[in-house]
Coordinates of C-alpha atoms in Angstrom, one line a residue:
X27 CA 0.0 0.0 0.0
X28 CA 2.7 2.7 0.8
X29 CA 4.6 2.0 -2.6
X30 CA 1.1 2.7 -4.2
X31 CA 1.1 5.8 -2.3
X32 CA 4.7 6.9 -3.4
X33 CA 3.1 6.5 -6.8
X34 CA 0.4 8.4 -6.3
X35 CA 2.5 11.5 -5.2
X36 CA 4.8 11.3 -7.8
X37 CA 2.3 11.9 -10.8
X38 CA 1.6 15.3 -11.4
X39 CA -2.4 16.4 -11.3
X40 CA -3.4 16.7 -14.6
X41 CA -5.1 20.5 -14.2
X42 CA -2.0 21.8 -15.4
X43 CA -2.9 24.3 -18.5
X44 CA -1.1 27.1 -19.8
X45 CA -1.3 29.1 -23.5
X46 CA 0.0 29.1 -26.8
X47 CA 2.6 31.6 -26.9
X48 CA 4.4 31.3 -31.0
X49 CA 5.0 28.0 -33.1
X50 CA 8.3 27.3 -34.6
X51 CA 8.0 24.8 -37.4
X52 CA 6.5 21.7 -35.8
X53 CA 7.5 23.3 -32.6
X54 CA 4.4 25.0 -30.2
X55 CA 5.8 27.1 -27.0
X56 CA 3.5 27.6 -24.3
X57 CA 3.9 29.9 -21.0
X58 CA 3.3 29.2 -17.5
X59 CA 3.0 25.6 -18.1
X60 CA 5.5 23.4 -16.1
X61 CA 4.2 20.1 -17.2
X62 CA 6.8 17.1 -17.0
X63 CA 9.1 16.0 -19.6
X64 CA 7.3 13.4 -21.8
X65 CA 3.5 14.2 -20.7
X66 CA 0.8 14.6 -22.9
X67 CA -1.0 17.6 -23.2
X68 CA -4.4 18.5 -25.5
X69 CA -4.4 22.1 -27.5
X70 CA -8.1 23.0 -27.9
X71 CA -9.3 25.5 -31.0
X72 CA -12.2 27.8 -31.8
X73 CA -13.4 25.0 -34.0
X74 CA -14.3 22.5 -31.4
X75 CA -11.5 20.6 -32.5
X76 CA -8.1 19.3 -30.2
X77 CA -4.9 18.7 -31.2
X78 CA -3.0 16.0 -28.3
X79 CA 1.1 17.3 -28.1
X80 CA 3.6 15.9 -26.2
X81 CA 6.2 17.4 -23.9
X82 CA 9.9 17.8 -26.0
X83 CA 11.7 20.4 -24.2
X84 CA 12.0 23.9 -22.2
X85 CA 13.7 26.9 -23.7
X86 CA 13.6 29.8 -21.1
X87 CA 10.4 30.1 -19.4
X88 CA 8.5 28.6 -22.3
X89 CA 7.5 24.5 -22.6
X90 CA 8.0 22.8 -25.9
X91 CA 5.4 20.6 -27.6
X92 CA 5.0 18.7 -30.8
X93 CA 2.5 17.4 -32.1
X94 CA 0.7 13.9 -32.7
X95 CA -1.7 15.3 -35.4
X96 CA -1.3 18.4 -37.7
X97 CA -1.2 21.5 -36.2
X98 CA -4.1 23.4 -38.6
X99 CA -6.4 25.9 -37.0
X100 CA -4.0 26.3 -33.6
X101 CA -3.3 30.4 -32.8
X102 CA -1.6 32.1 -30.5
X103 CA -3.3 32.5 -26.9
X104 CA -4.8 28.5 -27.7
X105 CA -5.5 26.6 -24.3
X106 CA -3.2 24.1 -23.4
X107 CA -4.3 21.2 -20.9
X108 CA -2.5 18.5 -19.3
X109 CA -3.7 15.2 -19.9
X110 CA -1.6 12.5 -18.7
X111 CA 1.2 13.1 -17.4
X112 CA 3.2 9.7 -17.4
X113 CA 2.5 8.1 -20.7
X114 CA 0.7 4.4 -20.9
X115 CA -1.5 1.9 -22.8
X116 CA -4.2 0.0 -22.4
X117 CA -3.2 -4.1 -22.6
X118 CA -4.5 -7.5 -22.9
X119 CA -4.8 -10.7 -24.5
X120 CA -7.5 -9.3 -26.7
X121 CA -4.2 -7.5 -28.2
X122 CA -3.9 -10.3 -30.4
X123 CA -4.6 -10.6 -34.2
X124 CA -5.1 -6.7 -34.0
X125 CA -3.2 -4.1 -35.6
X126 CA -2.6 -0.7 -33.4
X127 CA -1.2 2.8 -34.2
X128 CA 1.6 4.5 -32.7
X129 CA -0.5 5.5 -29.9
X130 CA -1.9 2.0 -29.6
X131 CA -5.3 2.6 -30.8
X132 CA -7.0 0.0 -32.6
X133 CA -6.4 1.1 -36.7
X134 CA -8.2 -2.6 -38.0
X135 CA -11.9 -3.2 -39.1
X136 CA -12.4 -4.9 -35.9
X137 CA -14.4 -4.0 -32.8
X138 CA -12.4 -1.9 -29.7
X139 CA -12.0 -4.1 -27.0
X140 CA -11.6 -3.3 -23.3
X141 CA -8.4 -3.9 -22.1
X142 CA -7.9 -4.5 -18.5
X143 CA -4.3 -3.6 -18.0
X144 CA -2.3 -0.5 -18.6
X145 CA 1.1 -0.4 -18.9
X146 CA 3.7 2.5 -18.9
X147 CA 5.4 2.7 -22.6
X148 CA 8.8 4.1 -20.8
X149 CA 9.3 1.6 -18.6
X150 CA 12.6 0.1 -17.0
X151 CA 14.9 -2.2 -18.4
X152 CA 15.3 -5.4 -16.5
X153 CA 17.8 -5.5 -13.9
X154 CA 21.3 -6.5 -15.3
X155 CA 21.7 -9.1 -12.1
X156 CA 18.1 -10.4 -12.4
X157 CA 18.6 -11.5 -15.9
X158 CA 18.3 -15.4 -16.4
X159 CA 21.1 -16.6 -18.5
X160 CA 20.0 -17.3 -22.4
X161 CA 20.0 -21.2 -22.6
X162 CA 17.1 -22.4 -24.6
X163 CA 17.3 -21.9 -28.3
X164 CA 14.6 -20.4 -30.1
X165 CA 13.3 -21.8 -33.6
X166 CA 12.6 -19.1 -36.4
X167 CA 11.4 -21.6 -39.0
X168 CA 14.3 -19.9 -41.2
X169 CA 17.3 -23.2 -41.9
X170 CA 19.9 -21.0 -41.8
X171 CA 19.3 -19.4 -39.0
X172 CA 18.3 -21.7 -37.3
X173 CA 21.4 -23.9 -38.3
X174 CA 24.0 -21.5 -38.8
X175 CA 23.0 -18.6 -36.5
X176 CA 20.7 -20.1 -33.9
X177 CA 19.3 -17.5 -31.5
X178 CA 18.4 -18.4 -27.8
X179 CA 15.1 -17.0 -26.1
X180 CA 15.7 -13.7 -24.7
X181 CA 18.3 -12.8 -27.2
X182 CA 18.2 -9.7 -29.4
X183 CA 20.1 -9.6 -33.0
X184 CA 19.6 -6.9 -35.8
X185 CA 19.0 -7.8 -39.1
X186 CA 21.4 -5.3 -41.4
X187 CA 20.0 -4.7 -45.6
X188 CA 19.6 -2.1 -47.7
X189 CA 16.0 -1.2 -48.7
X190 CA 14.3 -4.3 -51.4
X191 CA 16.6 -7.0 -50.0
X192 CA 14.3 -8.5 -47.8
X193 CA 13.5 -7.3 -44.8
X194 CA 10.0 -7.2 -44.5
X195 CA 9.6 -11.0 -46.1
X196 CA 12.1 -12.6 -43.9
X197 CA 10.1 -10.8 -40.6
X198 CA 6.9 -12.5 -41.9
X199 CA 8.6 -16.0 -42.5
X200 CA 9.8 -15.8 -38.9
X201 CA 6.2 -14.4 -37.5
X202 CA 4.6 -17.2 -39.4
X203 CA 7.2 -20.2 -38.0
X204 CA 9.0 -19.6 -35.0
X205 CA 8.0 -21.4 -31.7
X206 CA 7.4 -18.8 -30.0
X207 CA 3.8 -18.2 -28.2
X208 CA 3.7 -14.5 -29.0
X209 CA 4.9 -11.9 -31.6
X210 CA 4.7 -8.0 -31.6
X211 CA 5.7 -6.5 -34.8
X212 CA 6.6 -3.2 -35.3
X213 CA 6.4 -1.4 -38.4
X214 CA 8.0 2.4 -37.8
X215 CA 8.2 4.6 -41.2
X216 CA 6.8 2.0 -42.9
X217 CA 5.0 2.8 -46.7
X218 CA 1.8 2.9 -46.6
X219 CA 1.3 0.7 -49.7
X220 CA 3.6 -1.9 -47.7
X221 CA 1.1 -2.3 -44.4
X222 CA -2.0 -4.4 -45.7
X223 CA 0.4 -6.0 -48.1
X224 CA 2.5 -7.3 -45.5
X225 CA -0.2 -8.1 -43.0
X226 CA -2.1 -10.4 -45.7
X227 CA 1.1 -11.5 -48.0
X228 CA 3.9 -11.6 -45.1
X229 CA 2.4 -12.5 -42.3
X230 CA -0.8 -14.2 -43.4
X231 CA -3.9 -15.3 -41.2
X232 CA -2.1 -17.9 -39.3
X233 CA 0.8 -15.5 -38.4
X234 CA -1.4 -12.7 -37.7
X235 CA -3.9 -14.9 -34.9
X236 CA -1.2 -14.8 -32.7
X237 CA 0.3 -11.7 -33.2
X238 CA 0.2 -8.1 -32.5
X239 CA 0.5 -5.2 -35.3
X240 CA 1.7 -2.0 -34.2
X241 CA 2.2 0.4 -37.8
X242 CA 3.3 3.8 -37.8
X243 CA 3.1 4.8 -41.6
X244 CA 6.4 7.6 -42.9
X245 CA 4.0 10.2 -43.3
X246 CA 3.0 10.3 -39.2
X247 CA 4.2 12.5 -37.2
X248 CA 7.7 12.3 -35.9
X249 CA 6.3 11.8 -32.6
X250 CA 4.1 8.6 -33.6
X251 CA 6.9 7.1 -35.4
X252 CA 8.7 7.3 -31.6
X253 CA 6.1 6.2 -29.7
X254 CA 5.3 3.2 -31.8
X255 CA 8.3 1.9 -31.0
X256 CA 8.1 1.9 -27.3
X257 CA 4.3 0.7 -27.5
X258 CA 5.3 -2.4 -29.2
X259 CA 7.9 -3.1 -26.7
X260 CA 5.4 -2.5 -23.6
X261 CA 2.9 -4.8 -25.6
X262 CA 5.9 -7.3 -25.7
X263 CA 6.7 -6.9 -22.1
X264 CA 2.6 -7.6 -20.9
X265 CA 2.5 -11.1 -22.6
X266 CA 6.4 -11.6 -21.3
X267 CA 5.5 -11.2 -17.7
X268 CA 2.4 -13.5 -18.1
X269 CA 5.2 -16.3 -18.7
X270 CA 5.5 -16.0 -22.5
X271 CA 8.2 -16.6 -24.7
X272 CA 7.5 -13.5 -27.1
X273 CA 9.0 -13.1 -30.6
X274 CA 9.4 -9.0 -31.2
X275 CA 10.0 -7.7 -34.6
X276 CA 10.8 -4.0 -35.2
X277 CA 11.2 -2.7 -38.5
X278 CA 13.1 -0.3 -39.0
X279 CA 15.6 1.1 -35.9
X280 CA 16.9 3.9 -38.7
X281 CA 13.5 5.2 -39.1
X282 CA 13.0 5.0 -35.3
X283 CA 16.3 6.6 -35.2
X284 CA 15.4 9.3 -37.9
X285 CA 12.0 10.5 -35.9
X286 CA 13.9 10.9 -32.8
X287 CA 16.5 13.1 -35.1
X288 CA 13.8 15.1 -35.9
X289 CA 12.3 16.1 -32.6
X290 CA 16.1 16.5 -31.4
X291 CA 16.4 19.3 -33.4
X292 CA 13.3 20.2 -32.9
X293 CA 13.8 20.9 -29.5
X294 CA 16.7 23.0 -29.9
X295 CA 19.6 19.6 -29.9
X296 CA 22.9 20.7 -31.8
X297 CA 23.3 18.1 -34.7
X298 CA 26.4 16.0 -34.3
X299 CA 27.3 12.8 -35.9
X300 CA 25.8 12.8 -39.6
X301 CA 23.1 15.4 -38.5
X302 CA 21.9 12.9 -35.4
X303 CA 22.0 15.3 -32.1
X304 CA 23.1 13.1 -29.7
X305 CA 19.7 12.3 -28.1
X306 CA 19.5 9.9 -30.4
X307 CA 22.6 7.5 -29.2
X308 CA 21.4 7.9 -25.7
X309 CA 17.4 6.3 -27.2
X310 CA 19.1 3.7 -28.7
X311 CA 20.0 1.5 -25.5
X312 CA 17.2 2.5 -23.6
X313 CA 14.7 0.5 -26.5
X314 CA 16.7 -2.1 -27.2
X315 CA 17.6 -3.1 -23.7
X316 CA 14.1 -3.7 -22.8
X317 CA 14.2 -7.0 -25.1
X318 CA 15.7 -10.0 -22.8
X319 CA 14.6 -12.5 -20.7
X320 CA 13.5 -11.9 -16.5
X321 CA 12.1 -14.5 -14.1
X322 CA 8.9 -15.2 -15.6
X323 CA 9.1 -14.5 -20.0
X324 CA 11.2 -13.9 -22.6
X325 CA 11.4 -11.2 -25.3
X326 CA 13.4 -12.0 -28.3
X327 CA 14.1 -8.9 -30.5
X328 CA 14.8 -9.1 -34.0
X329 CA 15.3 -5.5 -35.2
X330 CA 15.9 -4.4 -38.8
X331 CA 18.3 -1.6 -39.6
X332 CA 18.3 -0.2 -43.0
X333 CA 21.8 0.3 -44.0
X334 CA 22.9 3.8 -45.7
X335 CA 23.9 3.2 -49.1
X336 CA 25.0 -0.4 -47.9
X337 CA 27.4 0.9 -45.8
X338 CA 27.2 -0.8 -42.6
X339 CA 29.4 1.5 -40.7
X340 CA 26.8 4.3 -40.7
X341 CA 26.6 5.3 -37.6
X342 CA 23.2 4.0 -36.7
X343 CA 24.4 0.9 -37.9
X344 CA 27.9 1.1 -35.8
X345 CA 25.7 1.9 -33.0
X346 CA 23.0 -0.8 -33.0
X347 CA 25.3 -3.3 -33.2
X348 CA 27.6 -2.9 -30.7
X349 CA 24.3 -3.1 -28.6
X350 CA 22.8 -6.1 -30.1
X351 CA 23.9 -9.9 -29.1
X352 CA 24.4 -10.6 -32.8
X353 CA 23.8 -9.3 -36.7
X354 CA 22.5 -11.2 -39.9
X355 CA 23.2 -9.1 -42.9
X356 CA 21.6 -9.1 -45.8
X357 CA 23.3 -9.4 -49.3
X358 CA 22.1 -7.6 -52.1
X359 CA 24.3 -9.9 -54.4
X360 CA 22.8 -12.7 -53.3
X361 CA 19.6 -11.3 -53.6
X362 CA 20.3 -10.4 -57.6
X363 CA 21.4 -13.8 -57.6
X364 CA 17.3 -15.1 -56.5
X365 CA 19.1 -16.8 -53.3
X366 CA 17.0 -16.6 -50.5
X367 CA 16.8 -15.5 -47.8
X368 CA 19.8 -13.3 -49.3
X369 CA 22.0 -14.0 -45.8
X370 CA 25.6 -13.7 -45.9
X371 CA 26.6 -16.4 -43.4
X372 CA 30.0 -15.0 -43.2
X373 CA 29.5 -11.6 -42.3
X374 CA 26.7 -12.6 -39.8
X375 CA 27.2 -13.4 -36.0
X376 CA 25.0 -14.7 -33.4
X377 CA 26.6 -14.2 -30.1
X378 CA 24.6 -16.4 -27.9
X379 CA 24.7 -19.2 -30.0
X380 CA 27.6 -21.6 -28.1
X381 CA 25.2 -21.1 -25.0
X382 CA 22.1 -22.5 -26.8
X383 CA 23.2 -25.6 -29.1
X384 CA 25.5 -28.8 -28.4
X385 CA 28.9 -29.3 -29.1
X386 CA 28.1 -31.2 -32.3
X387 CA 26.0 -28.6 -33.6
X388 CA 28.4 -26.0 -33.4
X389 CA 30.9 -28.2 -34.7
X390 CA 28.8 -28.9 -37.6
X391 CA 28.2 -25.3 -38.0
X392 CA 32.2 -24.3 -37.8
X393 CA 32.8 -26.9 -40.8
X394 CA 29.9 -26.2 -43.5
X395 CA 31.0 -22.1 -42.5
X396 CA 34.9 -23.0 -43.2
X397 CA 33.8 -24.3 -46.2
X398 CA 32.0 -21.3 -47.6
X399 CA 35.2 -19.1 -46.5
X400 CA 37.6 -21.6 -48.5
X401 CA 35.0 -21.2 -51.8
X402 CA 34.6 -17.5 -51.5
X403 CA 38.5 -17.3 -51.0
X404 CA 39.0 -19.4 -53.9
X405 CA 36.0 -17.8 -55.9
X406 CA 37.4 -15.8 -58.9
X407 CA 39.8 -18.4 -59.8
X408 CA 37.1 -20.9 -59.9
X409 CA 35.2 -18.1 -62.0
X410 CA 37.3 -17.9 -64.7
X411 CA 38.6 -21.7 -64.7
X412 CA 42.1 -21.1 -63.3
X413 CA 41.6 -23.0 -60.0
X414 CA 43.6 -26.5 -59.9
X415 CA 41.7 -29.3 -58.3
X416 CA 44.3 -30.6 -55.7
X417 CA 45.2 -27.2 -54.5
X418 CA 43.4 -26.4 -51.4
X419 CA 41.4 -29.6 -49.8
X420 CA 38.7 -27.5 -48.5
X421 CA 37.9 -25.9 -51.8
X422 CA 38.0 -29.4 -53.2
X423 CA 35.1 -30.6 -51.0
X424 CA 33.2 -27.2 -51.4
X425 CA 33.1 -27.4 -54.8
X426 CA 32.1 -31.4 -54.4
X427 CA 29.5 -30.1 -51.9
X428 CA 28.3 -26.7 -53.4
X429 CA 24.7 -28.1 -54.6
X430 CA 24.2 -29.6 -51.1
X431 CA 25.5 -26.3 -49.5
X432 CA 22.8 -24.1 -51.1
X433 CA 19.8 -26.3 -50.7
X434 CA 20.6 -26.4 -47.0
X435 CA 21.0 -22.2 -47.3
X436 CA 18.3 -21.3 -49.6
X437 CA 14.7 -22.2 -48.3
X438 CA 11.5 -21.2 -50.0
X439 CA 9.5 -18.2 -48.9
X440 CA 6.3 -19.9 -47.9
X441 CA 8.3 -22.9 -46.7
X442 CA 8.9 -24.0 -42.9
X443 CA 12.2 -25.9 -41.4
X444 CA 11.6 -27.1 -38.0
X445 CA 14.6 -27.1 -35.5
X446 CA 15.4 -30.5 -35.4
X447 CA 14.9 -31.3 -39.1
X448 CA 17.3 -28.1 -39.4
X449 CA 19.9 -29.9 -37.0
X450 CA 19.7 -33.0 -38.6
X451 CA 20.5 -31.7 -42.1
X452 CA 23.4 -30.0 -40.6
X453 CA 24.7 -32.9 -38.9
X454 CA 24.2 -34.8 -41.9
X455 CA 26.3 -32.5 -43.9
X456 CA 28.9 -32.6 -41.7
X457 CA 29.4 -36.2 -42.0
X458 CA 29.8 -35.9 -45.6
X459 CA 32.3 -32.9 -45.1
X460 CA 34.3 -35.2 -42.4
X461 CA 34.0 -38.4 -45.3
X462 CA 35.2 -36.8 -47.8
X463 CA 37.9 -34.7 -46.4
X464 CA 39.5 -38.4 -45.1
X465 CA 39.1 -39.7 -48.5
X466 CA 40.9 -36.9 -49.7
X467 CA 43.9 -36.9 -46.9
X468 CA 44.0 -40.8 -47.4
X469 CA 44.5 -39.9 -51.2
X470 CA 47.2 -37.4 -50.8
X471 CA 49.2 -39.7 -48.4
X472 CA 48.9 -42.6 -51.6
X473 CA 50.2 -40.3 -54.3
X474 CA 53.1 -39.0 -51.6
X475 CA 53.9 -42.5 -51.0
X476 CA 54.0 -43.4 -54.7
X477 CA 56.4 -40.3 -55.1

């Protein structure tokens, strides 16, 4: 009861109002109004008509807001009133197989249902020390993955592409197969062509029944873009602390990245690497450390970051993953080349991945990945004919192997590959990797002797 209290007393009343005193841009500055950082605030007009705003900033004795609708019809001397004053959502099971906006109001041609739980959108990350270990793999339907770069409940990897490589497809794939009991997917900046295409194409009726939609289109407001973000993750968090392992899927960081540039400089923020003030670098952790396991759920986070002209050192890029426990990037050669899903196996890590599997799939996984190294090492003299068989042993039994290879890495779009079946293929390759490299020692050590 007196920690109930302690909350009670620390949010504001919300009979806070003030005026509107100019607006800047996007930017609205109102006087004598000392509402808290992040509340949200309603601007009424002559029409009848309110615009909701949200607390950005101070600058003198003035309180900045932007907007989470267009600002037509607002004047100078406006009313401003507090609203809430520590931002939340309504949750629930009846969450799933609906699609929310930022704001996490039903946007689907489905009935509003009354959800019994709120939950705050900035809350807390878990406890570094009260963080189970990650231990259990979790299956994403996706053989390569699964195979090559197995992720473990709780864990959180970033999925690096330039735009058309196959982002949005690979996300569905995964809604539509993993074993997980719940997903949250996130679409911030998304087109608005792309939505119902992805909800009916991608992610289909069977992914969508137990999953949660949260869509902020590119042409919302900076401020929606945000908040979408952190009301998929507080969606993700309700079903995690009811004991579920949840599968979240955010799509894209950049553009979560590029609202928060936007009110930054809104607000007054001195731009500093690549135009991001550095607001933006201190978001970053705070969203993505939510993802992870506790004593109850997991949240595994699969985030897509759009890479800059296929430059993966952007600085978003740089950023996200030295956060993240792992990064599958996405080739667009191999995705000119119709290979899907276009991974490059090479250039892609999953940290937790000797915590989750067994000493003979990781073994399994080390040979079949040393063989793609010795072929792509080897690749332009086997282009062009040069390469002599005899040369290299491991490009001798890559190139005896290469059809098997790319069945195993190359799956079908609408296709599923449980776990095991995935192990089992893997461990069935390596046998014939570890057979044929004997046969080829065994050879070499004949034509020696016969020397």
């Amino acid at each position: 009861m007196l920690a109930l209290e302690e909350q009670i007393q620390r949010i504001l009343p919300v009979g806070l109002s003030g005026s509107v005193t100019k607006i800047v841009g996007l930017t609205v500055a109102v006087s004598d109004f000392p509402a808290p950082l992040g509340s949200v605030c309603k601007i009424a007009t002559e029409s009848g008509r309110s615009v909701e705003v949200e607390v950005i900033g101070f600058q003198g004795e003035h309180t900045l807001l932007l907007p989470y609708d267009e600002l037509t019809g607002i004047r100078r001397g406006n009313r401003v009133t507090m609203v809430q004053s520590v931002p939340g959502i309504r949750v629930g099971d009846q969450l799933l197989g609906r699609v929310l906006d930022g704001r996490g109001r039903f946007i689907d041609s489905g009935v509003p249902a009354a959800l019994p739980h709120r939950a705050p959108i900035h809350a807390e990350a878990t406890s570094p020390l009260k963080r189970p270990r990650i231990d259990t793999p979790l299956g994403t339907g996706v053989r390569v993955i699964d195979g090559l770069l197995t992720a473990g409940k709780g864990q959180r990897l970033g999925i690096f592409a330039g735009s058309g490589v196959g982002k949005s497809v690979l996300m569905g794939q995964m809604a539509r197969n993993s074993t997980a009991d719940v997903n949250v997917v996130v679409l911030v900046g998304e087109r608005g062509r792309e939505v119902r295409e992805f909800i009916e194409k991608d992610l289909g009726p069977e992914g969508l029944a137990r999953s949660v939609v949260i869509v902020a289109t590119s042409d919302a407001p900076a401020l929606q873009r945000l908040r979408a973000a952190f009301v998929g993750t507080a969606v993700a968090e309700h079903f995690r602390d009811q004991g579920k392992d949840v599968l979240l899927m955010m799509d894209s960081v950049t553009r979560f990245a590029l609202a928060q540039r936007e009110i930054g400089l809104a607000a007054g923020e001195p731009p500093a690497t690549r135009g991001y003030p550095p607001s933006v670098f201190a978001l970053l952790p705070r969203l993505l450390e939510r993802s992870g396991r506790n004593d109850r759920g997991s949240i595994t986070g699969f985030y897509t970051v759009l890479v800059e002209a296929d430059d993966a050192n952007e600085p978003i890029s740089d950023t996200v993953r030295g956060i993240l426990d792992g990064h599958i990037m996405l080739s667009r050669k191999l995705a000119h080349q119709a290979h899907w899903p276009a991974i490059d196996v090479l250039a892609s890590i999953s940290r937790s991945m000797p915590d989750v599997t067994t000493d003979q799939h990781r073994a399994a996984s080390d040979g079949l990945k040393q063989l793609l190294a010795a072929y792509r090492e080897s690749e332009d003299l086997i282009s062009i004919g040069a390469y002599q068989a005899g040369s290299n042993q491991q490009v001798d039994v890559s190139l005896r192997m290469r059809e098997a290879i790319q069945q195993f890495l190359q799956q079908g779009m609408s296709e599923s590959a449980a776990l095991d079946s995935t192990i089992e293929q893997l461990l069935q390759l390596s046998q014939v990797r570890e057979s044929l490299l004997q046969n080829s020692s065994a050879s070499d050590e004949t034509h020696a002797a016969s020397a």
